[in-house]
Short mmCIF file of C-alpha atoms in Angstrom, two decimals:
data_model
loop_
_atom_site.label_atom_id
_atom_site.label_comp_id
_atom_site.label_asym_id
_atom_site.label_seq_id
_atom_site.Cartn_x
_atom_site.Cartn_y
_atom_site.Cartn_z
CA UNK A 1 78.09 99.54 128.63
CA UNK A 2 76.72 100.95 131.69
CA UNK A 3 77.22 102.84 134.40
CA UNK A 4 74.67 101.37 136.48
CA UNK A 5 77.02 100.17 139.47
CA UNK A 6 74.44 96.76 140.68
CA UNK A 7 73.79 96.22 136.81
CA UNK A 8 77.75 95.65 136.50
CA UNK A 9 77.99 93.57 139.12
CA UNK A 10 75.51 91.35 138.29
CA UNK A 11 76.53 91.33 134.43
CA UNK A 12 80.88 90.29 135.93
CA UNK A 13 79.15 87.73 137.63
CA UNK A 14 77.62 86.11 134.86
CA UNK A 15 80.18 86.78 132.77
CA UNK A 16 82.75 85.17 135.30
CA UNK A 17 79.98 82.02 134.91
CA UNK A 18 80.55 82.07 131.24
CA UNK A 19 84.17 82.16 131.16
CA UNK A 20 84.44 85.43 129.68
CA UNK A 21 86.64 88.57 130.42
CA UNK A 22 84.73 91.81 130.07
CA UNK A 23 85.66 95.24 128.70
CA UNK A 24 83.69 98.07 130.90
CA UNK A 25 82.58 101.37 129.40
CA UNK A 26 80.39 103.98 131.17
CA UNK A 27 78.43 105.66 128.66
CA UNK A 28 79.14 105.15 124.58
CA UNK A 29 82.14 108.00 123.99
CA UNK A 30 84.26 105.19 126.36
CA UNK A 31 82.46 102.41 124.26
CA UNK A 32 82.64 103.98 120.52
CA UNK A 33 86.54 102.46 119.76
CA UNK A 34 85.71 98.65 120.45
CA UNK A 35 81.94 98.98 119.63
CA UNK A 36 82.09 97.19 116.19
CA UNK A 37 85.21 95.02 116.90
CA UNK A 38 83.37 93.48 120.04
CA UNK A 39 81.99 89.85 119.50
CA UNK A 40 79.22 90.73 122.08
CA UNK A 41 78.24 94.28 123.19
CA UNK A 42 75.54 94.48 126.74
CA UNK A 43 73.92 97.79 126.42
CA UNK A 44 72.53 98.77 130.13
CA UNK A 45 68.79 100.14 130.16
CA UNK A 46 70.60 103.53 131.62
CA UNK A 47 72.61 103.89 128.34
CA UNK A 48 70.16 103.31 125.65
CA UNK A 49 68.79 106.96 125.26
CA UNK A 50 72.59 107.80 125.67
CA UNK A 51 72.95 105.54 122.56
CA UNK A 52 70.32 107.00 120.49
CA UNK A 53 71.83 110.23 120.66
CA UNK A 54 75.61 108.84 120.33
CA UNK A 55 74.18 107.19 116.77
CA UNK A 56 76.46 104.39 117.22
CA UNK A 57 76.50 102.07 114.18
CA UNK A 58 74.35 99.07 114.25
CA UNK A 59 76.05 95.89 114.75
CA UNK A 60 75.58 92.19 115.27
CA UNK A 61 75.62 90.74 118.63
CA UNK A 62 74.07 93.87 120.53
CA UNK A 63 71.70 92.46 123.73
CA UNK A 64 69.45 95.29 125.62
CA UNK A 65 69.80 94.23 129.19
CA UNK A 66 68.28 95.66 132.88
CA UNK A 67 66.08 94.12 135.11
CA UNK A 68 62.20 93.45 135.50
CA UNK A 69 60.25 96.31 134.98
CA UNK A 70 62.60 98.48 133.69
CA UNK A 71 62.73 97.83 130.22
CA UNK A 72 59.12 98.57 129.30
CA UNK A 73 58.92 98.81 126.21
CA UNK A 74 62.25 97.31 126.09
CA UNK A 75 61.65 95.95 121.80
CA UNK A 76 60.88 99.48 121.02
CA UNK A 77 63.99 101.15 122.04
CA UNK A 78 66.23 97.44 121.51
CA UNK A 79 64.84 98.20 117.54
CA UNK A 80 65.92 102.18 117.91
CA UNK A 81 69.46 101.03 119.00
CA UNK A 82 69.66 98.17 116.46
CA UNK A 83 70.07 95.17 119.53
CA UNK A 84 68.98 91.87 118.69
CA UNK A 85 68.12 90.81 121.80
CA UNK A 86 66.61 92.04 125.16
CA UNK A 87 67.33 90.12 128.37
CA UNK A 88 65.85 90.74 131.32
CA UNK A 89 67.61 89.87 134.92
CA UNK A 90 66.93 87.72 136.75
CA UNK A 91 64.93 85.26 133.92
CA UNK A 92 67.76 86.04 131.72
CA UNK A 93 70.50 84.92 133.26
CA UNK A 94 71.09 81.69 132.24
CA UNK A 95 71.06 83.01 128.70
CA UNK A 96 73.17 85.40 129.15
CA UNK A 97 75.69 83.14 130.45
CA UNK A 98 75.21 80.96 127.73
CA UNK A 99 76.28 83.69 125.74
CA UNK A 100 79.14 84.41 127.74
CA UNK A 101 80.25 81.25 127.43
CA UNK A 102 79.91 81.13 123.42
CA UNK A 103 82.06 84.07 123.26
CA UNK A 104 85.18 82.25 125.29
CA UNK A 105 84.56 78.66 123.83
CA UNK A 106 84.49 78.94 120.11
CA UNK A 107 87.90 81.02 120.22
CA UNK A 108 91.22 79.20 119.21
CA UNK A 109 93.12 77.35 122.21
CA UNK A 110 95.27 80.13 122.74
CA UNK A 111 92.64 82.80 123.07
CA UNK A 112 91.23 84.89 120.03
CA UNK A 113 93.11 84.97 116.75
CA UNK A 114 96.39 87.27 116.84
CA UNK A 115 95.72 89.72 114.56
CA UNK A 116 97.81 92.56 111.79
CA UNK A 117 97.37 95.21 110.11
CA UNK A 118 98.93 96.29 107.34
CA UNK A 119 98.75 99.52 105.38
CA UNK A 120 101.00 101.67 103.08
CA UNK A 121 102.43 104.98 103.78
CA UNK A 122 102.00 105.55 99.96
CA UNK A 123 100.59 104.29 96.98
CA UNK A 124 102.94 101.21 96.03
CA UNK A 125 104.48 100.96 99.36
CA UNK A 126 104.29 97.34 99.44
CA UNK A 127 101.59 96.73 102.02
CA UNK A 128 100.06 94.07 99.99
CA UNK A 129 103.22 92.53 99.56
CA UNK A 130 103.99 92.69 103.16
CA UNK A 131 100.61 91.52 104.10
CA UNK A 132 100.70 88.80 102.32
CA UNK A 133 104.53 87.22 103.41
CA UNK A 134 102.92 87.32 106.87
CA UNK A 135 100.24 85.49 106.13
CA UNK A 136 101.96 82.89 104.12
CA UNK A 137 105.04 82.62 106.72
CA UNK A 138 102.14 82.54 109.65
CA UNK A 139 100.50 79.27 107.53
CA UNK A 140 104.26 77.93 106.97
CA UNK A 141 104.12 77.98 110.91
CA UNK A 142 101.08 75.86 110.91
CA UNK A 143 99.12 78.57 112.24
CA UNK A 144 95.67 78.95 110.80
CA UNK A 145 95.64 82.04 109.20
CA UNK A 146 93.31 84.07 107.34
CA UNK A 147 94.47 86.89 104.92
CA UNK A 148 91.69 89.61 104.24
CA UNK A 149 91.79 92.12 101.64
CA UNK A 150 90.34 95.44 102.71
CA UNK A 151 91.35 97.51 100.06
CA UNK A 152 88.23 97.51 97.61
CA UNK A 153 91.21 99.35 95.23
CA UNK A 154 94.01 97.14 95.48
CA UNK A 155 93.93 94.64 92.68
CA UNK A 156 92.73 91.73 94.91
CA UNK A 157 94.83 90.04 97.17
CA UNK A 158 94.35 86.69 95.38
CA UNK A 159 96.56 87.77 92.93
CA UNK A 160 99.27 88.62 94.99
CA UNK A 161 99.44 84.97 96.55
CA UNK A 162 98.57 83.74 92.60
CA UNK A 163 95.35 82.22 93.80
CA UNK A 164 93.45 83.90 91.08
CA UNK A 165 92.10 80.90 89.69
CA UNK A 166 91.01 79.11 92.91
CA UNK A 167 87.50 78.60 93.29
CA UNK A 168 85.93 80.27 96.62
CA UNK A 169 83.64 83.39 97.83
CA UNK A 170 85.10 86.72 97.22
CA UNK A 171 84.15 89.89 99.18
CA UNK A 172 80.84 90.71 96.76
CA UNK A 173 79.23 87.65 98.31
CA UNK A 174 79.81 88.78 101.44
CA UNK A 175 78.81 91.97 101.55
CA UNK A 176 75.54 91.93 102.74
CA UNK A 177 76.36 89.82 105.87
CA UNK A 178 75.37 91.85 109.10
CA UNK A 179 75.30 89.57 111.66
CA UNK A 180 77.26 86.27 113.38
CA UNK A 181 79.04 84.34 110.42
CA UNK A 182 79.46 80.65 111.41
CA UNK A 183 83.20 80.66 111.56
CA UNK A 184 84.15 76.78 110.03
CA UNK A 185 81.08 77.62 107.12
CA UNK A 186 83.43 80.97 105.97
CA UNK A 187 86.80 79.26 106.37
CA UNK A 188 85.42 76.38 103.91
CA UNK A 189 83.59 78.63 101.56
CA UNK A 190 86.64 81.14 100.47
CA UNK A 191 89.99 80.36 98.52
CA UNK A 192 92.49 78.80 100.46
CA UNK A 193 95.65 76.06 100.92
CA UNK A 194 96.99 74.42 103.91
CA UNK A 195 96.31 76.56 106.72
CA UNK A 196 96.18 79.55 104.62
CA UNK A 197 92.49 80.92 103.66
CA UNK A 198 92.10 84.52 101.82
CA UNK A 199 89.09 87.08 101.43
CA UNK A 200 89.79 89.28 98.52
CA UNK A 201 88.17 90.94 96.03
CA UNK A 202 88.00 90.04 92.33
CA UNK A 203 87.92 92.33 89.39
CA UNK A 204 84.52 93.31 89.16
CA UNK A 205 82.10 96.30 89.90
CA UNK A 206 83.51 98.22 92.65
CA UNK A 207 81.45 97.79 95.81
CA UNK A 208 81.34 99.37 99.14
CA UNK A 209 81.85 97.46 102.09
CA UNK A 210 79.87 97.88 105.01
CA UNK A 211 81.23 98.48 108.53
CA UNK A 212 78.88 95.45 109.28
CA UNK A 213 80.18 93.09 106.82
CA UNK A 214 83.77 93.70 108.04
CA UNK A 215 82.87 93.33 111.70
CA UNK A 216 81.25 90.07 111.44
CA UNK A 217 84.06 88.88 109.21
CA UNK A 218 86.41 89.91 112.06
CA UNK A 219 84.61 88.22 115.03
CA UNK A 220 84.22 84.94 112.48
CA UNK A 221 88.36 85.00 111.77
CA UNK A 222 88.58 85.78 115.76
CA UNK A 223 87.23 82.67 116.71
CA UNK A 224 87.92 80.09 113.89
CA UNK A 225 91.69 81.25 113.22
CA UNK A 226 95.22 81.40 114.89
CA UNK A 227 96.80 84.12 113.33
CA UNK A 228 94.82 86.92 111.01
CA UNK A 229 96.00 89.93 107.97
CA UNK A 230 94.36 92.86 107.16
CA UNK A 231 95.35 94.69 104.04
CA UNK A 232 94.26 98.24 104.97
CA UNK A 233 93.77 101.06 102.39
CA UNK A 234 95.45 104.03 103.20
CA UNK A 235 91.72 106.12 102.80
CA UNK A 236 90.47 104.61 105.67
CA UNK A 237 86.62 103.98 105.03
CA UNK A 238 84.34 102.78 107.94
CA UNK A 239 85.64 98.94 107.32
CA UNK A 240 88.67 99.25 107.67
CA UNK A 241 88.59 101.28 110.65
CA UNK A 242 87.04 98.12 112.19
CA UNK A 243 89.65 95.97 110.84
CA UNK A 244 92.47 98.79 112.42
CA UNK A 245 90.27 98.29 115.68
CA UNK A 246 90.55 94.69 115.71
CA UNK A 247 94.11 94.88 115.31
CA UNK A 248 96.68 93.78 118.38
CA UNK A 249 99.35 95.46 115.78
CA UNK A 250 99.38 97.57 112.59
CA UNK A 251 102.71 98.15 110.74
CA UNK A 252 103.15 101.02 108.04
CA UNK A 253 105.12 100.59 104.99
CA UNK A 254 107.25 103.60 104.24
CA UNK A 255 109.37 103.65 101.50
CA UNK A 256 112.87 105.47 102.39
CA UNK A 257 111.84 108.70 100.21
CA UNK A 258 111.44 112.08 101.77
CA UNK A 259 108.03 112.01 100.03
CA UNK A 260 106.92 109.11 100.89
CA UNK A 261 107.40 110.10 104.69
CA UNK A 262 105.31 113.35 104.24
CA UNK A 263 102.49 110.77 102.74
CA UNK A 264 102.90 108.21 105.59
CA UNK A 265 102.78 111.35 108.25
CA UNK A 266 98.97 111.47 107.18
CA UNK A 267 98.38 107.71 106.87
CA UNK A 268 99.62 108.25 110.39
CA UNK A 269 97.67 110.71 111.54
CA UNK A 270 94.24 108.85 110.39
CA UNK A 271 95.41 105.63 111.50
CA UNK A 272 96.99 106.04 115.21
CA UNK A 273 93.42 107.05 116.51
CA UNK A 274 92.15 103.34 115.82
CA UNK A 275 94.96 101.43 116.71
CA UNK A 276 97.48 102.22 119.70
CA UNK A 277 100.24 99.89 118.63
CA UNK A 278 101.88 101.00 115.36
CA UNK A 279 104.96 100.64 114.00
CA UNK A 280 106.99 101.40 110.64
CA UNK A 281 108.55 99.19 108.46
CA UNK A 282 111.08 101.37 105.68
CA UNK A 283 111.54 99.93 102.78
CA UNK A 284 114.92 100.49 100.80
CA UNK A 285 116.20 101.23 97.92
CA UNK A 286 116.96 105.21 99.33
CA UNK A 287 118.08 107.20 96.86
CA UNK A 288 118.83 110.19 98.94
CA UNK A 289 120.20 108.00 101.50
CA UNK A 290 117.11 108.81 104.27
CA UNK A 291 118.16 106.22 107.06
CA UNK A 292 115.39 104.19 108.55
CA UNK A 293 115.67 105.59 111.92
CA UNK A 294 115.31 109.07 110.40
CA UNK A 295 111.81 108.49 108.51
CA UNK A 296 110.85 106.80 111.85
CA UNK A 297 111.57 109.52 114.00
CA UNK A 298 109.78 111.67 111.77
CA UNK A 299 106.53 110.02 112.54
CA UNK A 300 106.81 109.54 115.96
CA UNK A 301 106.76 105.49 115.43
CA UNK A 302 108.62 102.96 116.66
CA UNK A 303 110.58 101.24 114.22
CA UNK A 304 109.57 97.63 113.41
CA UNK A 305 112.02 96.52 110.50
CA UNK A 306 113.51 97.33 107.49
CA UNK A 307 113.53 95.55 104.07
CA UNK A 308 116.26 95.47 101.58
CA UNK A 309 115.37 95.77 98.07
CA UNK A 310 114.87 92.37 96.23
CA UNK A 311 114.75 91.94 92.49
CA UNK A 312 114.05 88.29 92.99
CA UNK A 313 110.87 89.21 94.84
CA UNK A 314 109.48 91.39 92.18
CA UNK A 315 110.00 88.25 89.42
CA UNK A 316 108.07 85.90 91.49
CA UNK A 317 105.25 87.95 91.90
CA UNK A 318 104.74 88.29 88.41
CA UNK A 319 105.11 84.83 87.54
CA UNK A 320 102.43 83.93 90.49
CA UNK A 321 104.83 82.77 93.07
CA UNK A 322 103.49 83.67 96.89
CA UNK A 323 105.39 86.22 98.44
CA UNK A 324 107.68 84.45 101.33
CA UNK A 325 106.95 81.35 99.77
CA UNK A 326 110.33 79.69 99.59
CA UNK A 327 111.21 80.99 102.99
CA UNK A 328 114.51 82.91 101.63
CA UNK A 329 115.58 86.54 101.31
CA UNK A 330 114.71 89.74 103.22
CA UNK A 331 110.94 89.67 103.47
CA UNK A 332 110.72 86.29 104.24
CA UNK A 333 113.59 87.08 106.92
CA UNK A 334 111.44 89.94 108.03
CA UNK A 335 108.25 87.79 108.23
CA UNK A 336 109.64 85.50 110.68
CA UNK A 337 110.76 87.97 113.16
CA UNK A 338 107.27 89.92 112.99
CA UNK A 339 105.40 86.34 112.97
CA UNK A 340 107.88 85.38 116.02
CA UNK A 341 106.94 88.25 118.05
CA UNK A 342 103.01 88.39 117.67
CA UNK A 343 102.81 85.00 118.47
CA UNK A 344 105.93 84.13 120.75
CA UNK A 345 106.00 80.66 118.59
CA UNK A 346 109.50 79.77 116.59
CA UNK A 347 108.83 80.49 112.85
CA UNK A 348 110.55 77.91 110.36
CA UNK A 349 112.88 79.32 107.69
CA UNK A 350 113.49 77.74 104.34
CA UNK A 351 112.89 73.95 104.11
#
């Protein structure tokens, strides 16, 4: 962030060093929507008052940077603006590239984790439910894949895959993390099978989650996993607006009720601002026959699939069974197209 013209240059040089592809913003009202998401933010010397006054949330991975003799007393204001670092060009620069380079080696082999969101255009949409056939179809594809639970109210996503009894951190111990999480450490530490790993919460004391906590998660599943889940509350909190940042797609569960719609129109409305590439997903039965195409042209959406009701689904789930698990029936049919399309990989069906 900077609008310092010779800054930039000398900043896409060393980033072209590290390997890295940079996204520019002038001042912090073009840098507010990836701020948090961002594995690494460079805040010029000419935008740090700018930042003060902007009160953009603290995050991890934040570097003051200008050159010598302009960043007197550069800790001072790199405390004020929360950065953890302060590099000054030209002594800086091979740190700096170091850094660079960090941010484009650690990711998978295709590039950072493809990641979903997931979120429901009313209570008992089936977002969870959703969220979690993608992320067990993803792991079926031998991608690894991380399913996070960002719904401090949903139950715990743990119990949707019937992992409730598998040892492994839940979001409490987490919550206090604020800065780079060591991305193989938090993949080994939390609940998980094959290539599938999930954060959820459990069933104690409600706790906030910090925008922090979420943001490091995210950069962690970024660079340590192929294919990522969000489970996004439909009161969008400061988390999961991070999580709906860090999102290449979100997809809105909407049953096929005239109600429903009128809910999902706000869900909508909160949501779009965060994430530019939305879609609906209507879910039948509809009793008063409310096509799909109808509830998505009524919030302005493209529409990304439809789901047939499916008693057998509904059965599993309370016995324990993982949603998509067998690989049969119209969510796990569903789950392979979406899966298909994020990654551009062929998605196995039933064995």
């Amino acid at each position: 962030m900077t609008s310092d013209g010779d800054l930039l240059d000398e900043l896409l040089r060393l980033a072209a060093a590290g390997g890295t592809e940079v996204e520019l913003a002038a001042d912090p009202a073009a840098a507010r929507a990836r701020w948090l998401p961002a594995p690494l933010v460079l805040v010029g010397r000419d935008q740090a008052q700018a930042c003060l006054r902007a009160r953009l949330p603290r995050r991890p991975g934040t570097v003051l940077v200008g050159r010598a003799g302009e960043l007197d007393p550069g800790w001072e204001v790199a405390e004020l603006i929360g950065a953890e670092h302060v590099a000054t060009l030209p002594a800086a620069e091979p740190w700096l590239v170091d850094r660079f380079t960090e941010c484009g080696s650690d990711r998978p082999a295709g590039g950072a984790a493809r990641t979903v969101a997931v979120l429901g255009g009313r209570g008992g949409a089936g977002a969870s439910v959703l969220a979690g056939g993608l992320a067990v179809t993803a792991a079926r594809a031998r991608l690894r894949t991380l399913l996070v639970d960002a719904d401090p109210l949903g139950g715990g996503l743990d119990l949707v895959l019937g992992w409730e009894e598998l040892d492994g951190l839940r979001w409490p111990a987490l919550t206090d993390a604020d800065g780079r999480v060591d991305a193989p450490a938090l993949v080994r530490a939390l609940p998980s099978r094959g290539d599938l790993v999930v954060l959820s919460w459990d069933r104690g004391d409600l706790l906030a989650l910090p925008a922090q906590a979420m943001a490091a998660t995210m950069d962690a599943a970024r660079r340590g996993r192929d294919f990522v889940v969000v489970d996004v509350p439909r009161q969008l909190d400061d988390a999961a607006i991070v999580a709906l940042q860090a999102a290449d797609q979100a997809y809105v569960v909407v049953p096929a009720e005239l109600r429903a719609t009128a809910s999902a129109a706000r869900v909508v409305a909160a949501a779009a601002p965060h994430c530019a590439a939305l879609g609906v997903i209507v879910r039948g039965p509809a009793p008063g026959r409310l096509k799909a195409v109808e509830v998505a042209r009524a919030l302005g959406l493209p529409l990304a699939g439809t789901l047939r009701p499916e008693p057998a689904l509904c059965r599993g789930l309370e016995r324990g069974e993982a949603p998509a698990a067998a690989g049969r029936g119209p969510l796990a049919t569903l789950c392979r197209r979406l899966v298909g399309d994020l990654t551009g990989l062929p998605v196995p069906g039933a064995a």
